[in-house]
PDB file of C-alpha atoms in Angstrom:
ATOM      1  CA  MET A 153       7.158   7.385 -35.884  1.00 60.00           C
ATOM      2  CA  LEU A 154       6.057  10.006 -33.403  1.00 69.00           C
ATOM      3  CA  LYS A 155       3.860   7.438 -31.663  1.00 79.00           C
ATOM      4  CA  GLN A 156       6.859   5.125 -31.242  1.00 80.00           C
ATOM      5  CA  PHE A 157       8.864   7.879 -29.532  1.00 80.00           C
ATOM      6  CA  ARG A 158       5.866   9.261 -27.633  1.00 86.00           C
ATOM      7  CA  ALA A 159       6.303  12.738 -29.025  1.00 87.00           C
ATOM      8  CA  LEU A 160       3.642  15.177 -30.106  1.00 89.00           C
ATOM      9  CA  PRO A 161       4.099  16.845 -33.495  1.00 85.00           C
ATOM     10  CA  THR A 162       4.258  20.221 -31.729  1.00 89.00           C
ATOM     11  CA  GLU A 163       7.191  19.252 -29.504  1.00 89.00           C
ATOM     12  CA  GLY A 164      10.531  20.782 -30.376  1.00 90.00           C
ATOM     13  CA  ARG A 165      12.257  17.457 -30.883  1.00 89.00           C
ATOM     14  CA  ALA A 166       9.564  16.354 -33.339  1.00 87.00           C
ATOM     15  CA  ARG A 167       9.490  19.668 -35.187  1.00 90.00           C
ATOM     16  CA  ALA A 168      13.270  19.581 -35.557  1.00 91.00           C
ATOM     17  CA  MET A 169      13.149  16.253 -37.399  1.00 89.00           C
ATOM     18  CA  LYS A 170      13.808  16.363 -41.113  1.00 91.00           C
ATOM     19  CA  ASP A 171      12.587  13.919 -43.758  1.00 90.00           C
ATOM     20  CA  ARG A 172      15.910  12.090 -43.634  1.00 94.00           C
ATOM     21  CA  ASP A 173      15.477  11.611 -39.860  1.00 91.00           C
ATOM     22  CA  TYR A 174      12.115   9.936 -40.403  1.00 88.00           C
ATOM     23  CA  LEU A 175      13.598   7.779 -43.148  1.00 92.00           C
ATOM     24  CA  TRP A 176      16.502   6.793 -40.874  1.00 92.00           C
ATOM     25  CA  CYS A 177      14.110   5.847 -38.054  1.00 90.00           C
ATOM     26  CA  LEU A 178      11.900   3.845 -40.399  1.00 90.00           C
ATOM     27  CA  ALA A 179      14.846   1.977 -41.900  1.00 94.00           C
ATOM     28  CA  ASN A 180      16.149   1.091 -38.447  1.00 93.00           C
ATOM     29  CA  ALA A 181      12.687  -0.011 -37.286  1.00 92.00           C
ATOM     30  CA  LEU A 182      12.469  -2.359 -40.287  1.00 93.00           C
ATOM     31  CA  VAL A 183      15.922  -3.799 -39.534  1.00 96.00           C
ATOM     32  CA  ASP A 184      14.977  -4.244 -35.863  1.00 95.00           C
ATOM     33  CA  ARG A 185      11.752  -6.045 -36.848  1.00 93.00           C
ATOM     34  CA  GLU A 186      13.659  -8.364 -39.189  1.00 95.00           C
ATOM     35  CA  GLU A 187      16.190  -9.143 -36.443  1.00 96.00           C
ATOM     36  CA  GLU A 188      13.332  -9.997 -34.067  1.00 95.00           C
ATOM     37  CA  LEU A 189      11.841 -12.359 -36.641  1.00 94.00           C
ATOM     38  CA  ASP A 190      15.230 -13.977 -37.277  1.00 95.00           C
ATOM     39  CA  ARG A 191      15.432 -15.008 -33.619  1.00 96.00           C
ATOM     40  CA  LEU A 192      12.160 -16.978 -33.838  1.00 95.00           C
ATOM     41  CA  CYS A 193      11.858 -20.637 -34.709  1.00 95.00           C
ATOM     42  CA  PRO A 194      10.191 -21.336 -38.092  1.00 93.00           C
ATOM     43  CA  ALA A 195       6.777 -22.094 -36.542  1.00 93.00           C
ATOM     44  CA  CYS A 196       6.723 -18.936 -34.417  1.00 94.00           C
ATOM     45  CA  ARG A 197       8.001 -16.852 -37.344  1.00 93.00           C
ATOM     46  CA  ALA A 198       5.146 -18.116 -39.528  1.00 91.00           C
ATOM     47  CA  ARG A 199       2.620 -17.217 -36.813  1.00 90.00           C
ATOM     48  CA  ALA A 200       4.170 -13.758 -36.392  1.00 90.00           C
ATOM     49  CA  LEU A 201       3.855 -13.097 -40.129  1.00 89.00           C
ATOM     50  CA  GLU A 202       0.191 -14.152 -40.360  1.00 88.00           C
ATOM     51  CA  GLU A 203      -2.366 -11.458 -41.173  1.00 84.00           C
ATOM     52  CA  LYS A 204      -4.497 -10.852 -38.098  1.00 85.00           C
ATOM     53  CA  CYS A 205      -7.544  -8.801 -37.242  1.00 82.00           C
ATOM     54  CA  PRO A 206      -6.321  -5.644 -35.457  1.00 81.00           C
ATOM     55  CA  ALA A 207      -9.268  -5.785 -33.031  1.00 84.00           C
ATOM     56  CA  CYS A 208      -9.489  -9.406 -31.880  1.00 85.00           C
ATOM     57  CA  GLY A 209      -6.266 -10.942 -33.191  1.00 83.00           C
ATOM     58  CA  GLN A 210      -8.029 -13.725 -35.109  1.00 84.00           C
ATOM     59  CA  THR A 211      -6.009 -14.996 -38.051  1.00 84.00           C
ATOM     60  CA  LEU A 212      -7.507 -14.009 -41.401  1.00 79.00           C
ATOM     61  CA  ALA A 213      -7.967 -16.690 -44.020  1.00 73.00           C
ATOM     62  CA  GLU A 214      -5.673 -16.428 -47.015  1.00 65.00           C
ATOM     63  CA  GLY A 215      -7.080 -13.897 -49.452  1.00 57.00           C
ATOM     64  CA  GLU A 216      -9.629 -12.679 -46.913  1.00 58.00           C
ATOM     65  CA  GLU A 217      -9.746  -8.930 -46.529  1.00 63.00           C
ATOM     66  CA  MET A 218     -11.016  -6.730 -43.784  1.00 62.00           C
ATOM     67  CA  ALA A 219     -14.302  -5.110 -44.826  1.00 70.00           C
ATOM     68  CA  ASN A 220     -15.214  -1.565 -43.868  1.00 75.00           C
ATOM     69  CA  PRO A 221     -19.016  -1.396 -43.647  1.00 77.00           C
ATOM     70  CA  ALA A 222     -18.880   2.420 -43.853  1.00 83.00           C
ATOM     71  CA  PHE A 223     -17.045   2.402 -47.182  1.00 85.00           C
ATOM     72  CA  ASP A 224     -19.235   3.465 -50.110  1.00 86.00           C
ATOM     73  CA  MET A 225     -17.826   1.816 -53.237  1.00 86.00           C
ATOM     74  CA  GLU A 226     -20.226   3.654 -55.572  1.00 88.00           C
ATOM     75  CA  ARG A 227     -19.209   7.052 -54.179  1.00 87.00           C
ATOM     76  CA  PHE A 228     -15.546   6.062 -54.426  1.00 87.00           C
ATOM     77  CA  ALA A 229     -15.998   5.065 -58.068  1.00 87.00           C
ATOM     78  CA  ARG A 230     -17.701   8.385 -58.855  1.00 86.00           C
ATOM     79  CA  LEU A 231     -14.971  10.395 -57.124  1.00 87.00           C
ATOM     80  CA  ARG A 232     -12.249   8.375 -58.791  1.00 85.00           C
ATOM     81  CA  GLY A 233     -13.851   9.173 -62.134  1.00 80.00           C
ATOM     82  CA  GLY A 234     -13.600  12.882 -61.368  1.00 72.00           C
ATOM     83  CA  GLU A 235     -17.280  13.510 -60.650  1.00 66.00           C
ATOM     84  CA  ARG A 236     -18.126  16.204 -58.154  1.00 68.00           C
ATOM     85  CA  LEU A 237     -20.657  15.391 -55.489  1.00 61.00           C
ATOM     86  CA  ALA A 238     -23.316  17.899 -54.521  1.00 57.00           C
TER      87      ALA A 238
END
């Protein structure tokens, strides 16, 4: 939300915001997005709703997920199980 309004978390206007203010902004952003989609023709709406790579914009195949090569699944499984790492 702060990125959308170009405000740093340390600015007075950002620090004065309460949880309900963030919720209000989020709800309105969702309504605005839905109104934008409603103005599109069916073909453009379908393209706008496609999952895309955030880097290059290429459409992802259905069921295809973005892979993080730095993610360590074994370490995640150990941590999820409550193990402590040395």
